């Protein structure tokens, strides 16, 4: 179904636009056949979400997404009783819906959530494939096709917030990074709707920022930011103006850093 | 619709009084056409709110505003069920109203809110343009015209409170600063209802404070404070008395700083 | 309506007893005409509350007061639904009452409250003069005469608890201090109901304490404390006994400090 | 009504057994006539509660007591709605009862409570003598005779927990300490029901402990502890056994300190 | 009723098996006659609970126990309203039951509970012997026989969690320790159901561990652990295997410490 | 029933696949006959859960499991009232179910839960074998067969989170570790469904990682991870690709560590 080459192109008819970079597709599909949960690692904006969308399309399964945050509790994933017109009605959370429907459940940055949210996935992440729902006094068996995927960004996790080892050692890990230069140009041009020359210039800027020595930036210019800048060019801004807003000032608030990056923009991008 | 010059004047008939300083108008409108969310940066009182009001007028869209604070939760933005006379009634929050009505939603200093408030805007800030409302068990698709704008003040954000990178890299950033001197005089005179000479003296005081070497002030004298002082002059106070109350003592509680600034007031402003 | 002199006496018929020290009366009235909110600064017991009472009397408006504390939430200011005999009844908070009735709302030490309490006053503190009440799904427009006054004591605010700059820069600041010696004697004699000689002795003690070099006291002897001591004298205690209880032991728990202040009391006050 | 001598004995018919040590009785009564609230300071077990009981008896007023703790909220003082058989019933807290009935309200160690509890007493502690009860949407005027007394123990208050200055400067402070030796012997003999010789020996032990150089004890042997030990003697224990349990092991958990105090017990108290 | 000897045996017919070590029985009974509350100190597993059971049997009173923990609130002790089939029903907590029934209330490690739990026992711990129950708007007078006993373990109390002095100084303190060797052998043999020789070997091991120089253990081998090991021997394990599981690995997780203790086990206990 | 040899094989008909390593089976069964609770220690993924499953099968009892987390409260273990269609229904928690049914209750990593969860098991962990359920105002006596097992991982417990000594000293401790090499190869081959040669290679890799000098890893490669990697091989991935995902990237996020481990993978595992 998928070749072993580094840039295997997934079927493109109506499929999400995704270009494989390593063996991430093979690993994902093997883990899915094994029903092993997947831990997706990689920097912000490198395409983790798009990769999962492509895999869901490839497997023909629904994709249900939830984004973790530090106030998220297990009820946000599992569901809760709500009051409606005097009646209490149970409403499934995204995890429960995925369990019932055999969908892929993608928990984005779940490590930031409270620990009860990670413990609730334990019995789903081993051979049991069960979701106990205390408040319904029941236990759901995951439908065939249910696949758990969690992501996190190792680059800025705090020491305090990390996956418990007993959670982590249940997952097959896949590490993504920014794509190679030709692939990234193709992606930026396609997503932003600009020509290859402009996309190439923006990707050149992005790579120059990623290669800065001793960079004070917490995160580098992601593929997503390059697409955002490309979109402003498509709306009529000059590449320099687009890069100043969608890349430089999005990346940093520090006046010195902003000035240095603005100079880099002027050096790399064509005069309007 | 808008020229490229630095001080393009927006249509003034019934429009909010706003004078562009850089290319902020062009970037805002391009991002709005692209439905890309906007991150507005700049010091307190430099005119961020007024700029958004002007853009809403220019685009002919309603403006809905909410101010972030450290106790704000996602329910404050999305809505909640309220008890009224024994009935539970759902009341939309400001974000939900903007999503339904295709309005501009301006979240002021949202970075101070709890993290669930920023995560709730993720699916609104990318190609999905969706707002999942768990408690209604529904997902709203944003009406055309919905535009998300968030602001924050890089000058005094704490290290603990900063936008998550995965949130931040979804935004086009626009950085505002205090206007050039002639523009600021025009603004102060117009808003406070005083003559140009007095406005010019107050702006001179404001710029002298902004240029203090090694200033111990956390924030400088903003355009808003100059307008506030001008208003007290319009009510009959001397410029010096107005500046002592509306500028000096608003800026600092430190006795030494207050004394130094009072001397600066006496040096810069005319004797009554 | 009010002269420019430093000690303008407010109309005394049934008015609260207040003696102006600087131009605080003029600034208050100008800000009130401009509907600009007022930030009142000054040490504990210097007369902030009495000053606001006098201004409310001068302007002929009702005065509604609330004292901030670290557990205060916006509901304490705005109002909440209460259960009464099975019915839910909305009860206005002090801020809402003032907004409806066009009263002066005096928020004492509001900086200690939780941040949602300060954000709720933002739209009341600029040109909008609105109070959004989420739980009623309504927005109140402030009645004419509504005037916001907040106080705080710069002397012992913690670093963690300070007004947000974006809140602070909406206010005209008025700084109060203890009155000059003759004024303070007059106040103590009047309020405590004692003769001028005794009042003069107590004021002398108060000033001696305020002028202590390298004082270990967190706060000095306020006018309020001098009045309290005077009241005990009026009830028959000797001035020294009154000062030991109402001043020395109220100011300090430290045995060494108490002994030193007791000696100061014996040196300054007449033998019984 | 009460003499000026240091050991004025209060009327003893059915009155609580209290022996005045300084001018605390005069100051209390003067403050009560002035309706000034009272701050009672002194070490654990020196007789603060007994003193207030004696004053309540002297003034012929009811005494209502509440002990502060770090989880106490204003509702614990003011009252709350309770559900009873499906009905919501308002139940006055101790402060509200005292306000309605004109009683003495004694708040023991109130400084440990949450800050909203201290702010709620502000309007009761100045000329207003009012208690606003938000949840009843009413304001009570204190009945004649209402007197507020708060106590705290300066010896072990933490830096984090101290009375706000703006609260503290509303009170007349009275400082109590352990009574002089003859008085203490009389108290211990009377309260424990033992002879003067045994009481004298126990008081001797107590004073020896209080005078230890460089004592590692957080608190010394209070009059209350001496009475407790005396009570065990009255029940048949030897004075040494009683002191080891009711004094030494109550004061310290440290093995070395306990051994040293046991030796002191053997040196001071008679062999059984 | 009880002799003064160090090993007074309590009546043994159906009584809990307890062997007195010092004068703890006399002190307990004297305090009980005086209705003075008792503070029981001693290391984990030395027999505090068993001692209280024996005293309850001796006095012919019911024993009601509650174990403190850091989330315990006063409602856990006093009681609360519960919803049952739409009705609200009051359920007494253990303290309230003891107060009503004149039982001994034993609060194990109550120092770990939240402070409101210790304050609630104040009026029960002095001459008042009252339990105010706010939520019932009533005050219970303790039935005759009500006796308060609290325990704690000085060895591992944190600095943050200690009894307030004003609570502590209401109690008569009794300090327990592990029993002398002959007594301990008798206890282990009796409780575990093993012969005296094996019990003697286990007690020898326990004493060797207690006497380790510079021990890295937080707690030593308690009598309870020796009984637990003895029980495994009674079930067929060798003494060495029993000691490795029930003593060594229960006491420490540190590999070096476990190895050293295993060697001690081999040196002290007979080869199987 | 079970031999004393180190690798006693449990009955294999339909039984969970478990291979004993030391005397853990004998200790477990002796403690179970004694009704003594068991504390199971060992690194992540070494087979603690599987061991308990095997013991439950051996004893013919139901196994009920709950995983601790830092937000777990006693209600999560004991049960709570839930609203269902307007009715309140009590739902047993896992601990209560085990108590009623005489099952084995396995609390995984319960040390991470809030302290009230550990205190609730005290009366179940000694001779009383009772579970008081406050909210039902009842006390359950454990059915015969009820057995409490708790596990924790000494390797990464924080100092703040450790079992209270008074809880810990009620348990018989069993320490597990990774199995010997031949046993581990058999386990990996059986569980992953791969041949012995591949299992042997993976186990060799796991042991090489466990023996790294000065390893920066928080946890080593557990038996569980080796099985996970084996499963990917069974799905068609090369052993190296499987190890890179299921072992290396699961163990570490650090680029240097990942590179070093990848080199180790290439050195140890056969070329595909």
PDB file of C-alpha atoms in Angstrom, chain F residues 24-222:
ATOM      1  CA  UNK F  24       6.970 -13.626  44.722  1.00  0.00           C
ATOM      2  CA  UNK F  25       4.287 -16.280  44.187  1.00  0.00           C
ATOM      3  CA  UNK F  26       4.831 -17.880  47.593  1.00  0.00           C
ATOM      4  CA  UNK F  27       4.834 -14.527  49.383  1.00  0.00           C
ATOM      5  CA  UNK F  28       1.698 -13.370  47.597  1.00  0.00           C
ATOM      6  CA  UNK F  29      -0.201 -16.528  48.450  1.00  0.00           C
ATOM      7  CA  UNK F  30       0.932 -16.509  52.091  1.00  0.00           C
ATOM      8  CA  UNK F  31      -0.087 -12.893  52.483  1.00  0.00           C
ATOM      9  CA  UNK F  32      -3.414 -13.683  50.809  1.00  0.00           C
ATOM     10  CA  UNK F  33      -4.071 -16.528  53.252  1.00  0.00           C
ATOM     11  CA  UNK F  34      -3.268 -14.078  56.059  1.00  0.00           C
ATOM     12  CA  UNK F  35      -5.450 -11.390  54.431  1.00  0.00           C
ATOM     13  CA  UNK F  36      -2.441  -9.106  54.666  1.00  0.00           C
ATOM     14  CA  UNK F  37      -2.418  -6.317  52.073  1.00  0.00           C
ATOM     15  CA  UNK F  38       0.384  -6.349  49.513  1.00  0.00           C
ATOM     16  CA  UNK F  39       2.651  -3.560  48.284  1.00  0.00           C
ATOM     17  CA  UNK F  40       4.076  -4.348  44.845  1.00  0.00           C
ATOM     18  CA  UNK F  41       7.234  -2.497  43.830  1.00  0.00           C
ATOM     19  CA  UNK F  42       9.140  -2.520  40.548  1.00  0.00           C
ATOM     20  CA  UNK F  43      10.060  -0.511  37.458  1.00  0.00           C
ATOM     21  CA  UNK F  44       7.594   0.431  34.720  1.00  0.00           C
ATOM     22  CA  UNK F  45       6.740  -2.407  32.381  1.00  0.00           C
ATOM     23  CA  UNK F  46       8.370  -5.214  34.365  1.00  0.00           C
ATOM     24  CA  UNK F  47       5.137  -7.172  34.690  1.00  0.00           C
ATOM     25  CA  UNK F  48       3.458  -6.002  37.907  1.00  0.00           C
ATOM     26  CA  UNK F  49      -0.008  -5.973  36.387  1.00  0.00           C
ATOM     27  CA  UNK F  50       0.488  -9.325  34.718  1.00  0.00           C
ATOM     28  CA  UNK F  51       1.680 -10.825  38.006  1.00  0.00           C
ATOM     29  CA  UNK F  52      -1.482  -9.692  39.770  1.00  0.00           C
ATOM     30  CA  UNK F  53      -3.618 -11.076  36.941  1.00  0.00           C
ATOM     31  CA  UNK F  54      -1.850 -14.422  37.340  1.00  0.00           C
ATOM     32  CA  UNK F  55      -2.395 -14.436  41.108  1.00  0.00           C
ATOM     33  CA  UNK F  56      -6.088 -13.615  40.654  1.00  0.00           C
ATOM     34  CA  UNK F  57      -6.369 -16.556  38.274  1.00  0.00           C
ATOM     35  CA  UNK F  58      -4.453 -18.828  40.667  1.00  0.00           C
ATOM     36  CA  UNK F  59      -6.768 -17.853  43.548  1.00  0.00           C
ATOM     37  CA  UNK F  60      -9.902 -17.942  41.396  1.00  0.00           C
ATOM     38  CA  UNK F  61     -10.922 -14.428  42.344  1.00  0.00           C
ATOM     39  CA  UNK F  62     -12.093 -11.477  40.304  1.00  0.00           C
ATOM     40  CA  UNK F  63      -9.554  -8.717  39.727  1.00  0.00           C
ATOM     41  CA  UNK F  64     -10.680  -5.077  39.926  1.00  0.00           C
ATOM     42  CA  UNK F  65      -8.140  -2.429  38.942  1.00  0.00           C
ATOM     43  CA  UNK F  66      -7.923   1.350  39.392  1.00  0.00           C
ATOM     44  CA  UNK F  67      -5.038   3.581  38.374  1.00  0.00           C
ATOM     45  CA  UNK F  68      -4.052   6.373  40.751  1.00  0.00           C
ATOM     46  CA  UNK F  69      -3.392   9.913  39.615  1.00  0.00           C
ATOM     47  CA  UNK F  70      -2.858  13.156  41.403  1.00  0.00           C
ATOM     48  CA  UNK F  71      -6.463  14.271  41.121  1.00  0.00           C
ATOM     49  CA  UNK F  72      -7.923  11.000  42.392  1.00  0.00           C
ATOM     50  CA  UNK F  73     -10.022  11.368  45.517  1.00  0.00           C
ATOM     51  CA  UNK F  74     -11.515   8.819  47.835  1.00  0.00           C
ATOM     52  CA  UNK F  75     -14.851   9.141  46.046  1.00  0.00           C
ATOM     53  CA  UNK F  76     -13.182   7.767  42.924  1.00  0.00           C
ATOM     54  CA  UNK F  77     -12.427   4.605  44.899  1.00  0.00           C
ATOM     55  CA  UNK F  78     -15.471   4.358  47.155  1.00  0.00           C
ATOM     56  CA  UNK F  79     -18.273   5.635  44.977  1.00  0.00           C
ATOM     57  CA  UNK F  80     -20.616   8.549  44.667  1.00  0.00           C
ATOM     58  CA  UNK F  81     -24.194   9.558  44.102  1.00  0.00           C
ATOM     59  CA  UNK F  82     -24.943  10.313  40.474  1.00  0.00           C
ATOM     60  CA  UNK F  83     -27.921  12.094  39.019  1.00  0.00           C
ATOM     61  CA  UNK F  84     -29.837   9.978  36.529  1.00  0.00           C
ATOM     62  CA  UNK F  85     -33.098  11.229  35.131  1.00  0.00           C
ATOM     63  CA  UNK F  86     -33.774  13.322  38.186  1.00  0.00           C
ATOM     64  CA  UNK F  87     -33.002  10.452  40.577  1.00  0.00           C
ATOM     65  CA  UNK F  88     -29.868  10.215  42.657  1.00  0.00           C
ATOM     66  CA  UNK F  89     -28.311   6.789  42.312  1.00  0.00           C
ATOM     67  CA  UNK F  90     -25.379   5.501  44.261  1.00  0.00           C
ATOM     68  CA  UNK F  91     -22.645   3.967  42.126  1.00  0.00           C
ATOM     69  CA  UNK F  92     -20.001   1.850  43.813  1.00  0.00           C
ATOM     70  CA  UNK F  93     -16.391   2.692  43.113  1.00  0.00           C
ATOM     71  CA  UNK F  94     -13.897  -0.068  42.304  1.00  0.00           C
ATOM     72  CA  UNK F  95     -12.772  -0.464  45.913  1.00  0.00           C
ATOM     73  CA  UNK F  96     -16.323  -0.863  47.179  1.00  0.00           C
ATOM     74  CA  UNK F  97     -17.138  -3.383  44.502  1.00  0.00           C
ATOM     75  CA  UNK F  98     -14.105  -5.451  45.455  1.00  0.00           C
ATOM     76  CA  UNK F  99     -15.074  -5.260  49.143  1.00  0.00           C
ATOM     77  CA  UNK F 100     -18.602  -6.464  48.425  1.00  0.00           C
ATOM     78  CA  UNK F 101     -17.599  -9.231  46.043  1.00  0.00           C
ATOM     79  CA  UNK F 102     -14.482 -10.526  47.770  1.00  0.00           C
ATOM     80  CA  UNK F 103     -12.351  -9.619  44.797  1.00  0.00           C
ATOM     81  CA  UNK F 104      -8.718  -8.605  44.515  1.00  0.00           C
ATOM     82  CA  UNK F 105      -8.530  -4.801  44.348  1.00  0.00           C
ATOM     83  CA  UNK F 106      -5.401  -3.648  42.557  1.00  0.00           C
ATOM     84  CA  UNK F 107      -4.659   0.055  43.021  1.00  0.00           C
ATOM     85  CA  UNK F 108      -1.967   0.946  40.524  1.00  0.00           C
ATOM     86  CA  UNK F 109       0.341   3.803  41.568  1.00  0.00           C
ATOM     87  CA  UNK F 110      -2.081   4.854  44.278  1.00  0.00           C
ATOM     88  CA  UNK F 111       0.657   6.913  45.894  1.00  0.00           C
ATOM     89  CA  UNK F 112      -0.033   9.608  43.350  1.00  0.00           C
ATOM     90  CA  UNK F 113      -3.598  10.054  44.531  1.00  0.00           C
ATOM     91  CA  UNK F 114      -4.694  12.536  47.156  1.00  0.00           C
ATOM     92  CA  UNK F 115      -4.134  11.431  50.698  1.00  0.00           C
ATOM     93  CA  UNK F 116      -7.757  10.780  51.509  1.00  0.00           C
ATOM     94  CA  UNK F 117      -7.570   7.846  49.126  1.00  0.00           C
ATOM     95  CA  UNK F 118      -4.842   6.185  51.156  1.00  0.00           C
ATOM     96  CA  UNK F 119      -6.472   6.866  54.496  1.00  0.00           C
ATOM     97  CA  UNK F 120      -9.704   5.271  53.299  1.00  0.00           C
ATOM     98  CA  UNK F 121      -7.910   1.941  52.989  1.00  0.00           C
ATOM     99  CA  UNK F 122      -6.539   1.957  56.564  1.00  0.00           C
ATOM    100  CA  UNK F 123      -9.410   0.089  58.210  1.00  0.00           C
ATOM    101  CA  UNK F 124      -9.346  -2.349  55.273  1.00  0.00           C
ATOM    102  CA  UNK F 125      -5.633  -2.943  55.744  1.00  0.00           C
ATOM    103  CA  UNK F 126      -5.644  -4.176  59.339  1.00  0.00           C
ATOM    104  CA  UNK F 127      -7.598  -6.682  61.390  1.00  0.00           C
ATOM    105  CA  UNK F 128     -10.813  -4.701  61.014  1.00  0.00           C
ATOM    106  CA  UNK F 129     -11.211  -5.291  57.245  1.00  0.00           C
ATOM    107  CA  UNK F 130     -13.931  -2.629  57.172  1.00  0.00           C
ATOM    108  CA  UNK F 131     -14.792   0.081  54.687  1.00  0.00           C
ATOM    109  CA  UNK F 132     -16.723   2.972  56.240  1.00  0.00           C
ATOM    110  CA  UNK F 133     -18.813   4.758  53.613  1.00  0.00           C
ATOM    111  CA  UNK F 134     -19.761   8.085  55.140  1.00  0.00           C
ATOM    112  CA  UNK F 135     -22.118   9.076  52.390  1.00  0.00           C
ATOM    113  CA  UNK F 136     -24.155   5.918  52.822  1.00  0.00           C
ATOM    114  CA  UNK F 137     -23.825   6.170  56.615  1.00  0.00           C
ATOM    115  CA  UNK F 138     -22.764   2.575  56.658  1.00  0.00           C
ATOM    116  CA  UNK F 139     -19.714   0.402  57.135  1.00  0.00           C
ATOM    117  CA  UNK F 140     -19.052  -2.580  54.911  1.00  0.00           C
ATOM    118  CA  UNK F 141     -17.269  -5.665  56.208  1.00  0.00           C
ATOM    119  CA  UNK F 142     -15.011  -7.055  53.480  1.00  0.00           C
ATOM    120  CA  UNK F 143     -16.282 -10.297  51.967  1.00  0.00           C
ATOM    121  CA  UNK F 144     -13.988 -13.309  52.344  1.00  0.00           C
ATOM    122  CA  UNK F 145     -11.441 -13.260  49.563  1.00  0.00           C
ATOM    123  CA  UNK F 146     -11.106  -9.495  49.482  1.00  0.00           C
ATOM    124  CA  UNK F 147      -7.420  -8.776  48.945  1.00  0.00           C
ATOM    125  CA  UNK F 148      -5.829  -5.354  48.651  1.00  0.00           C
ATOM    126  CA  UNK F 149      -2.825  -4.904  46.367  1.00  0.00           C
ATOM    127  CA  UNK F 150      -1.190  -1.567  45.698  1.00  0.00           C
ATOM    128  CA  UNK F 151       1.736  -0.925  43.413  1.00  0.00           C
ATOM    129  CA  UNK F 152       4.220   1.798  43.007  1.00  0.00           C
ATOM    130  CA  UNK F 153       7.432   2.496  41.197  1.00  0.00           C
ATOM    131  CA  UNK F 154      10.177   3.596  43.627  1.00  0.00           C
ATOM    132  CA  UNK F 155      12.308   4.798  40.705  1.00  0.00           C
ATOM    133  CA  UNK F 156      10.433   7.971  40.002  1.00  0.00           C
ATOM    134  CA  UNK F 157       8.352   8.784  43.022  1.00  0.00           C
ATOM    135  CA  UNK F 158       8.859  12.365  44.052  1.00  0.00           C
ATOM    136  CA  UNK F 159       9.850  13.235  47.569  1.00  0.00           C
ATOM    137  CA  UNK F 160       6.532  14.959  48.010  1.00  0.00           C
ATOM    138  CA  UNK F 161       4.538  11.944  46.975  1.00  0.00           C
ATOM    139  CA  UNK F 162       5.310   8.947  49.095  1.00  0.00           C
ATOM    140  CA  UNK F 163       3.213   6.610  51.105  1.00  0.00           C
ATOM    141  CA  UNK F 164       2.647   7.717  54.664  1.00  0.00           C
ATOM    142  CA  UNK F 165       4.582   5.452  57.013  1.00  0.00           C
ATOM    143  CA  UNK F 166       1.413   4.662  58.906  1.00  0.00           C
ATOM    144  CA  UNK F 167      -0.072   3.379  55.653  1.00  0.00           C
ATOM    145  CA  UNK F 168       3.019   1.629  54.419  1.00  0.00           C
ATOM    146  CA  UNK F 169       3.648  -0.345  57.583  1.00  0.00           C
ATOM    147  CA  UNK F 170       0.391  -2.230  57.067  1.00  0.00           C
ATOM    148  CA  UNK F 171       1.662  -3.959  53.907  1.00  0.00           C
ATOM    149  CA  UNK F 172       3.761  -6.952  52.959  1.00  0.00           C
ATOM    150  CA  UNK F 173       6.140  -5.722  50.264  1.00  0.00           C
ATOM    151  CA  UNK F 174       7.017  -7.684  47.131  1.00  0.00           C
ATOM    152  CA  UNK F 175       9.721  -6.341  44.843  1.00  0.00           C
ATOM    153  CA  UNK F 176       9.738  -7.292  41.187  1.00  0.00           C
ATOM    154  CA  UNK F 177      12.411  -6.654  38.566  1.00  0.00           C
ATOM    155  CA  UNK F 178      12.941  -7.510  34.911  1.00  0.00           C
ATOM    156  CA  UNK F 179      13.158 -11.291  34.372  1.00  0.00           C
ATOM    157  CA  UNK F 180      16.400 -13.167  33.618  1.00  0.00           C
ATOM    158  CA  UNK F 181      17.465 -13.230  29.984  1.00  0.00           C
ATOM    159  CA  UNK F 182      16.089 -16.637  28.954  1.00  0.00           C
ATOM    160  CA  UNK F 183      12.755 -15.891  30.595  1.00  0.00           C
ATOM    161  CA  UNK F 184      12.551 -12.491  28.963  1.00  0.00           C
ATOM    162  CA  UNK F 185      13.233 -13.938  25.486  1.00  0.00           C
ATOM    163  CA  UNK F 186      10.460 -16.475  26.007  1.00  0.00           C
ATOM    164  CA  UNK F 187       8.069 -13.733  27.137  1.00  0.00           C
ATOM    165  CA  UNK F 188       8.834 -11.387  24.238  1.00  0.00           C
ATOM    166  CA  UNK F 189       8.529 -14.143  21.638  1.00  0.00           C
ATOM    167  CA  UNK F 190       5.238 -15.329  23.109  1.00  0.00           C
ATOM    168  CA  UNK F 191       3.602 -11.951  23.595  1.00  0.00           C
ATOM    169  CA  UNK F 192       4.725 -10.344  20.321  1.00  0.00           C
ATOM    170  CA  UNK F 193       4.259 -13.444  18.185  1.00  0.00           C
ATOM    171  CA  UNK F 194       7.783 -13.466  16.764  1.00  0.00           C
ATOM    172  CA  UNK F 195      10.498 -16.125  16.500  1.00  0.00           C
ATOM    173  CA  UNK F 196      13.040 -16.707  19.234  1.00  0.00           C
ATOM    174  CA  UNK F 197      15.923 -15.310  17.213  1.00  0.00           C
ATOM    175  CA  UNK F 198      14.278 -11.916  16.770  1.00  0.00           C
ATOM    176  CA  UNK F 199      13.097 -11.905  20.372  1.00  0.00           C
ATOM    177  CA  UNK F 200      16.618 -12.720  21.438  1.00  0.00           C
ATOM    178  CA  UNK F 201      17.982  -9.789  19.420  1.00  0.00           C
ATOM    179  CA  UNK F 202      15.456  -7.386  20.939  1.00  0.00           C
ATOM    180  CA  UNK F 203      16.169  -8.617  24.453  1.00  0.00           C
ATOM    181  CA  UNK F 204      19.883  -8.161  23.730  1.00  0.00           C
ATOM    182  CA  UNK F 205      19.161  -4.572  22.764  1.00  0.00           C
ATOM    183  CA  UNK F 206      17.076  -4.035  25.895  1.00  0.00           C
ATOM    184  CA  UNK F 207      19.847  -5.383  28.139  1.00  0.00           C
ATOM    185  CA  UNK F 208      22.446  -3.247  26.360  1.00  0.00           C
ATOM    186  CA  UNK F 209      20.329  -0.161  27.084  1.00  0.00           C
ATOM    187  CA  UNK F 210      19.823  -1.197  30.718  1.00  0.00           C
ATOM    188  CA  UNK F 211      23.600  -1.567  31.148  1.00  0.00           C
ATOM    189  CA  UNK F 212      24.544   1.826  29.693  1.00  0.00           C
ATOM    190  CA  UNK F 213      26.998   3.592  31.963  1.00  0.00           C
ATOM    191  CA  UNK F 214      25.796   6.917  33.291  1.00  0.00           C
ATOM    192  CA  UNK F 215      22.541   6.587  31.396  1.00  0.00           C
ATOM    193  CA  UNK F 216      20.598   9.824  31.016  1.00  0.00           C
ATOM    194  CA  UNK F 217      17.352   7.882  30.725  1.00  0.00           C
ATOM    195  CA  UNK F 218      14.719   8.207  33.405  1.00  0.00           C
ATOM    196  CA  UNK F 219      13.568   4.658  32.750  1.00  0.00           C
ATOM    197  CA  UNK F 220      15.255   1.830  30.892  1.00  0.00           C
ATOM    198  CA  UNK F 221      13.819  -0.324  28.102  1.00  0.00           C
ATOM    199  CA  UNK F 222      11.182  -2.423  29.834  1.00  0.00           C
TER     200      UNK F 222
END
